[in-house]
Amino acid sequence: MNFSGFLAKRYVFTRKRHSILTICSIATALTLMTMFFNMFSTYTTCLRAYTYDKTPYHCLVYSVTEEQCRLMAESEGIASCTLVKDTENRRYQAQIMLEEDVYKDKDILENAFKNAGLNISYYDAGIFFEFNQTLMDLDMVGVTAHANMAKTFAVFYIFLLFIIMMLRLVIDTAFEISSAERERWFGVLRSIGATTSQISAVIAKEGLMLSAVGIPAGILIGTAVSYGAYRMIMNSGLTDIFISPEKAEQLFSFDADPLFLLISAVTGLVWVLLSAYGTGMRIIKTDPVSAITRRKKTVKKVRRHTLLGFIFGWKGKLASRNTNREPMRFIITTLSLTLSIVLFSSFSYIAEKLQDTVDTILHDVGARYEFMLNNSTFYSTPKFAECVEILESSGYFKDIATSTTNMGSYYTEGKELYSEYVDIEYHNEESYNNLFNGAPPISYEELSASGKYLLIHNADQYDTHKYAQEIVKLNDIPLHIYQPEFLSENQYKALSPEEQEKCYEFPEEIHGKRYRRMCKKLYSYPVYTTVSTENTYLEVLYNYEDSSPLIFLIAPISQYNVNNNYGPYDNNYSIMFNLTEPHKYHEALEFLQNNETISEYTELTDLFIFITKIDSVVSLIKIISGFIIAIVSLVATVNMINIISTGILNRQGELAAMQCTGMTDRQLYAMTAVECAQYALTSGIDSMILCIMIVFGTKQILNIFELQGDYGDLISYTQPLISVLIASAVTFIIAFVTAYISLSGMKKQSLTDRIRSVE
Amino acid sequence: MELLKTENLCKTYGKGENEVKALDNVSFTVPKGQMTAVIGPSGSGKSTLLHVLGGVDRPTSGKVFLDGQDVYAQNDHNLAIFRRRQVGLIYQFYNLIPVLNAEENITLPMIMDGRKPDPKQLDELLTILDLKERRHHLPSQLSGGQQQRVSIGRALFTSPGIILADEPTGNLDSRNSMEIMELMRRTNRELNRTMIIITHDENIALQCDRIITLSDGKIVSDKLTGR
């Protein structure tokens, strides 16, 4: 073994801690890169299998004979031709698969059509035949596919490049840390005759030796982790959005493409060599004397007053100067931390907004619950209590709520207002709290005890309250509603003449009874509402543009049980509920369909699959954004941990000197805490500035497209900043725990031994 | 009047077959104002003794009294405070804090103690140390002799009871060594500081009032030089 190989080997084996650290850094970088590649190849493999399963052709030619299909299959560039019947089962279609790596699909197809005697041009696509572009793209068949895949790869690579650049920092930092320690050693080597190229070779060979362990380890870990992630997604039921679990298991397979793994390994190796070369160059530029004496030729200015010094006294001053020893390393680390904090803050905000939007949409389309039972016919007997009891006792369901929709006129202050719907809903506690996202204007217990109704309306979400003259929370006002009531002839005769004036002929049979009259009867509901002047409130409601006012009277389910009715005119009633255990969906559905009372008197609306699919899409988006945040944060955290721990270990002699001159343990930890706080503070402040700029920019864009205003502020400054604060606090905690562990490890050695390490 | 007293100091490293006795029943006293040299071959326990005397390394057994106070009766926190107030340590390799300039290195123990350095006292000390022009320089911008003078300044500035120096001239050339020893003698003489100096150099030892010779962790000779 030559000089450089010998020295490199010696260093790797004698300085185990640095070797392990560098191997870990290389392995971390490779793990992340491999994970990305594996996920990309698995995604394309699954998409290909899914597409092929649904549409197993590159090109589908309509109306062909068996002979024509055979002739096309024999043509150049055609892999196969399968004859299938069309959806109406009337004519035959030819499913054509092109051979691999076909570029000029136009020539090949036109030639095949000609051979089969079909008078079809390539430009007749959509008329006589169709392309399955997704499968063609995935199989890289045809001109368009090459262009499309190039676009997909470009987006993937831009993102990957960004990640790779960050990974480079991890590897760089590891080399920088070990080289800083060995600068003197290299100075000695040069002073005894080693050439600069020999020094570079030592570092490069050391990089190769460490890569020999780090790169395979990283690829193995990356493959294992990505396989774990694949299994997790498969088991989470997310694939149910597209196909059944059995089919998913059959079609969706994990794919670790050897070519991608090779690219990971080569990229990792290139990064390691570049890092080693960069470090070597920096060391070579330092002359041997300066390296040995550790004296800089350039005179460094000492900044006497620092902000941290001003805030934390001498500990702050020392911490600030320690950081300034390696300004580039500090800048790189805080930049990567800033980036991960901003990503965390933005993605969590976007995820939250997305969830809100989905919840609002689900609420607006009436999909607040997974199931709904409505009366099957307009006049059928409700049997509410019985149905509720069946649902409750089954154990399958929770959040059981009931509601009736009543038509009536609001009457108040001596004058009749408008004829509109009033929806009277009875909820149990869980459902009531869900209705207000856990923050009802009045508690369930209080509302139950009062025996009143809570009035809300569908314009609440549009801020109608701001038009009211005076807003008082939970004002106690009565709401008078004229409701239609069906009376028999005898009941009608018993009414006073004034009351009889409000009745109409109504010769209909309802619930098996024949009624003669429909009369408007006045009901007074004691209500809690959020406005004091009900006139203003109702008029505003009526005059509200683009919105048909709908009043909801919300009451506890106990109110219904007490009254044993659902309002005066319960012709439209619903029972809403959710599944207790989602995996028992089929079992529960069967129960609902087979229960006689439920199936006879109600109609089931099943929104479970719809809601689950929407939730799955939201979860998928959250998982992907979480994954991106996790990767970026991991890289930044590994960098920070590297720098803080090695910074302390490299300074152990210096810290021991301070302890010898009287620094207490508490002072040592306090100084370290300030050092850690610098990372958290700097990246936190940078992130805040960046977030404010992003929010400001987004607001400007929204204003340009006139998306702000009508619906209030779509984005706010405060929420992302809260995430930034949380992330900064977490950064500080991680930094301090790292420092604490390093200091504890260092303190296992006696002060004497550490002070001797300087010598 | 005795300032420092040790009673049967023992310090062992390792266990069983690997046990090494760095100090073996070392007992002696040092009167106030005396300048004592500790000499001995490498591995005789000189540096260990210095660290044990300075409150840096707890002895395996035995006691150290400084000004009548049992040094190791204190917990680690109080021991750190004791070091910053009562002991001045000077090392062969200076052990200065590279991010602090000369002035800040000198005043560090006092600042750690929460006290404000007296600018007049600092100026006087910097003049004595001949570092006035270099007060704002970082250790990496100072020569070896200058760095050692900063280290001496740090040991003197809090006016400690005792100054312990571990081969203070071991890393310096003869001119700088002479200057440093002259400075230490002046300090001893003019400020009546008690000093214990560990050295290999016989000439330096002879400049002290007393020479203690250690061998295999034991005192083999203890003589006054008659200075």
Coordinates of N, CA and C in Angstrom, one line a residue, chain A residues 184 294-296 298-304 314 317-318 321-322 325 653-655 657-667 750-753 755-756 758-759, chain B residues 13 47-48 51 56-57 76-77 80-81 83-84 89 91-93 95-101 103-104 108-109 111-113 136 138 140-144 147 154:
Chain A
R184 N -3.4 20.5 11.7 CA -2.1 20.6 12.2 C -1.3 19.3 11.8
R294 N -1.1 26.7 14.3 CA -2.5 27.1 14.3 C -2.7 28.6 14.4
R295 N -1.7 29.3 13.8 CA -1.8 30.8 13.9 C -2.2 31.3 12.5
K296 N -3.2 32.1 12.5 CA -3.6 32.6 11.2 C -2.7 33.8 10.8
T298 N -3.7 36.1 8.7 CA -4.5 37.3 8.6 C -4.9 37.7 10.0
V299 N -4.9 39.0 10.2 CA -5.3 39.5 11.6 C -6.9 39.5 11.6
K300 N -7.4 38.8 12.6 CA -8.9 38.7 12.7 C -9.3 39.8 13.6
K301 N -10.4 40.5 13.2 CA -10.9 41.5 14.1 C -11.8 40.9 15.1
V302 N -11.7 41.4 16.3 CA -12.6 40.9 17.4 C -13.7 41.8 17.6
R303 N -14.9 41.3 17.4 CA -16.1 42.2 17.6 C -16.3 42.2 19.1
R304 N -16.1 43.4 19.7 CA -16.2 43.4 21.2 C -17.6 43.3 21.7
W314 N -21.4 37.6 29.6 CA -20.1 37.0 29.1 C -20.4 35.6 28.4
K317 N -21.5 36.4 25.0 CA -20.3 36.8 24.2 C -19.5 35.7 23.8
L318 N -19.2 34.8 24.7 CA -18.4 33.6 24.4 C -19.1 32.7 23.3
R321 N -19.0 34.3 19.9 CA -17.6 34.2 19.3 C -17.3 32.7 18.9
N322 N -17.8 31.8 19.7 CA -17.6 30.4 19.3 C -18.2 30.1 18.0
R325 N -16.4 31.3 14.9 CA -15.1 30.7 14.5 C -15.3 30.1 13.1
G653 N -10.7 20.5 25.3 CA -9.6 21.0 26.1 C -9.8 22.5 26.5
E654 N -10.4 23.2 25.6 CA -10.7 24.6 25.9 C -11.7 24.8 27.0
L655 N -12.7 23.9 26.9 CA -13.8 24.0 28.0 C -13.2 23.5 29.3
A657 N -10.2 24.0 30.2 CA -9.4 25.1 30.7 C -10.3 26.1 31.4
M658 N -11.5 26.4 30.9 CA -12.4 27.3 31.5 C -12.9 26.7 32.8
Q659 N -13.1 25.4 32.9 CA -13.5 24.8 34.2 C -12.4 24.9 35.2
C660 N -11.2 24.8 34.7 CA -10.0 24.9 35.6 C -9.9 26.3 36.2
T661 N -10.3 27.3 35.4 CA -10.2 28.6 35.9 C -11.5 29.0 36.6
G662 N -12.3 28.1 36.9 CA -13.4 28.3 37.8 C -14.8 28.3 37.2
M663 N -15.0 27.9 36.0 CA -16.3 27.9 35.4 C -17.1 26.7 36.0
T664 N -18.3 27.0 36.6 CA -19.1 25.9 37.2 C -19.8 25.2 36.1
D665 N -20.4 24.0 36.5 CA -21.2 23.2 35.5 C -22.3 24.0 35.0
R666 N -23.0 24.7 35.9 CA -24.2 25.5 35.5 C -23.8 26.5 34.5
Q667 N -22.7 27.2 34.7 CA -22.2 28.2 33.7 C -21.9 27.6 32.4
S750 N -11.8 12.9 33.1 CA -11.5 13.9 34.2 C -11.0 15.2 33.6
L751 N -11.1 16.2 34.4 CA -10.6 17.5 33.9 C -9.2 17.4 33.6
T752 N -8.4 16.7 34.3 CA -7.0 16.5 34.1 C -6.7 15.9 32.7
D753 N -7.5 14.8 32.4 CA -7.3 14.2 31.1 C -7.6 15.1 30.0
I755 N -7.6 18.4 30.0 CA -6.6 19.5 29.9 C -5.4 19.0 29.2
R756 N -5.1 17.7 29.4 CA -3.9 17.1 28.8 C -4.1 16.9 27.3
V758 N -5.0 18.9 25.3 CA -4.6 20.1 24.5 C -3.1 19.8 24.1
E759 N -2.4 19.2 25.0 CA -1.0 18.9 24.7 C -0.8 17.8 23.7
Chain B
Y13 N -4.6 5.6 39.4 CA -5.4 5.5 38.2 C -5.5 4.0 37.8
S47 N 2.5 16.6 37.5 CA 1.3 17.3 37.0 C 0.1 16.9 37.8
T48 N 0.1 15.6 38.2 CA -1.1 15.1 39.0 C -1.1 15.9 40.3
H51 N -2.5 19.3 39.8 CA -4.0 19.3 39.6 C -4.7 19.0 40.9
V56 N -8.5 20.6 40.9 CA -8.9 20.2 39.6 C -9.3 18.7 39.6
D57 N -8.5 17.9 40.3 CA -8.6 16.5 40.3 C -8.6 16.0 41.8
D76 N -18.7 19.9 43.9 CA -18.1 20.3 42.6 C -18.3 21.8 42.3
H77 N -19.5 22.2 42.6 CA -19.9 23.6 42.3 C -19.0 24.6 43.1
A80 N -15.4 24.6 41.9 CA -15.2 25.5 40.7 C -15.1 27.0 41.2
I81 N -15.9 27.4 42.2 CA -15.8 28.7 42.7 C -14.5 28.9 43.4
R83 N -11.7 27.4 42.8 CA -10.6 27.5 41.8 C -10.5 28.9 41.2
R84 N -11.7 29.5 40.9 CA -11.7 30.8 40.3 C -11.3 31.9 41.2
L89 N -4.0 29.1 37.8 CA -3.3 28.0 37.1 C -2.6 28.5 35.9
Y91 N -0.4 27.0 32.6 CA -0.1 25.7 31.9 C 1.0 25.9 30.9
Q92 N 1.7 24.8 30.5 CA 2.8 24.8 29.5 C 2.2 25.3 28.2
F93 N 1.0 24.8 27.8 CA 0.4 25.2 26.5 C -0.6 26.2 26.7
N95 N -3.4 27.2 27.4 CA -4.8 27.0 27.5 C -5.6 28.3 27.6
L96 N -5.4 29.1 26.6 CA -6.2 30.4 26.6 C -7.4 30.1 25.7
I97 N -8.4 30.9 25.9 CA -9.6 30.7 25.1 C -9.4 31.4 23.8
P98 N -9.4 30.7 22.7 CA -9.0 31.3 21.4 C -10.0 32.4 20.9
V99 N -11.2 32.4 21.4 CA -12.1 33.4 20.9 C -12.1 34.7 21.7
L100 N -11.4 34.6 22.8 CA -11.3 35.8 23.6 C -10.0 36.5 23.4
N101 N -9.9 37.8 23.4 CA -8.7 38.5 23.3 C -7.9 38.5 24.6
E103 N -7.0 40.7 26.8 CA -7.7 41.3 28.0 C -8.8 40.5 28.5
E104 N -9.6 40.0 27.6 CA -10.8 39.2 28.1 C -10.4 37.9 28.7
L108 N -11.3 36.8 32.5 CA -12.4 35.8 32.5 C -12.8 35.2 33.8
P109 N -11.8 34.8 34.7 CA -12.2 34.3 36.0 C -13.1 35.3 36.8
I111 N -14.9 37.8 35.6 CA -16.2 38.0 35.0 C -17.1 36.8 35.3
M112 N -16.5 35.6 35.3 CA -17.3 34.4 35.6 C -17.8 34.5 37.0
D113 N -17.1 35.2 37.8 CA -17.5 35.3 39.2 C -18.5 36.4 39.4
H136 N -5.9 43.7 22.8 CA -7.1 43.4 22.0 C -6.8 42.3 20.9
L138 N -6.2 38.4 19.6 CA -6.6 37.1 20.0 C -5.3 36.2 20.2
S140 N -4.3 33.6 18.9 CA -3.6 33.2 17.7 C -2.8 34.3 17.0
Q141 N -3.0 35.5 17.5 CA -2.2 36.6 17.0 C -1.0 37.0 17.9
L142 N -0.8 36.2 18.9 CA 0.3 36.5 19.9 C 1.4 35.4 19.8
S143 N 2.6 35.8 20.2 CA 3.7 34.8 20.2 C 3.5 33.9 21.4
G144 N 4.3 32.8 21.5 CA 4.2 31.9 22.6 C 4.5 32.6 24.0
Q147 N 1.6 34.7 24.8 CA 0.4 33.9 25.3 C 0.6 33.5 26.7
R154 N -3.9 36.0 33.7 CA -5.2 35.3 34.1 C -5.1 34.7 35.5

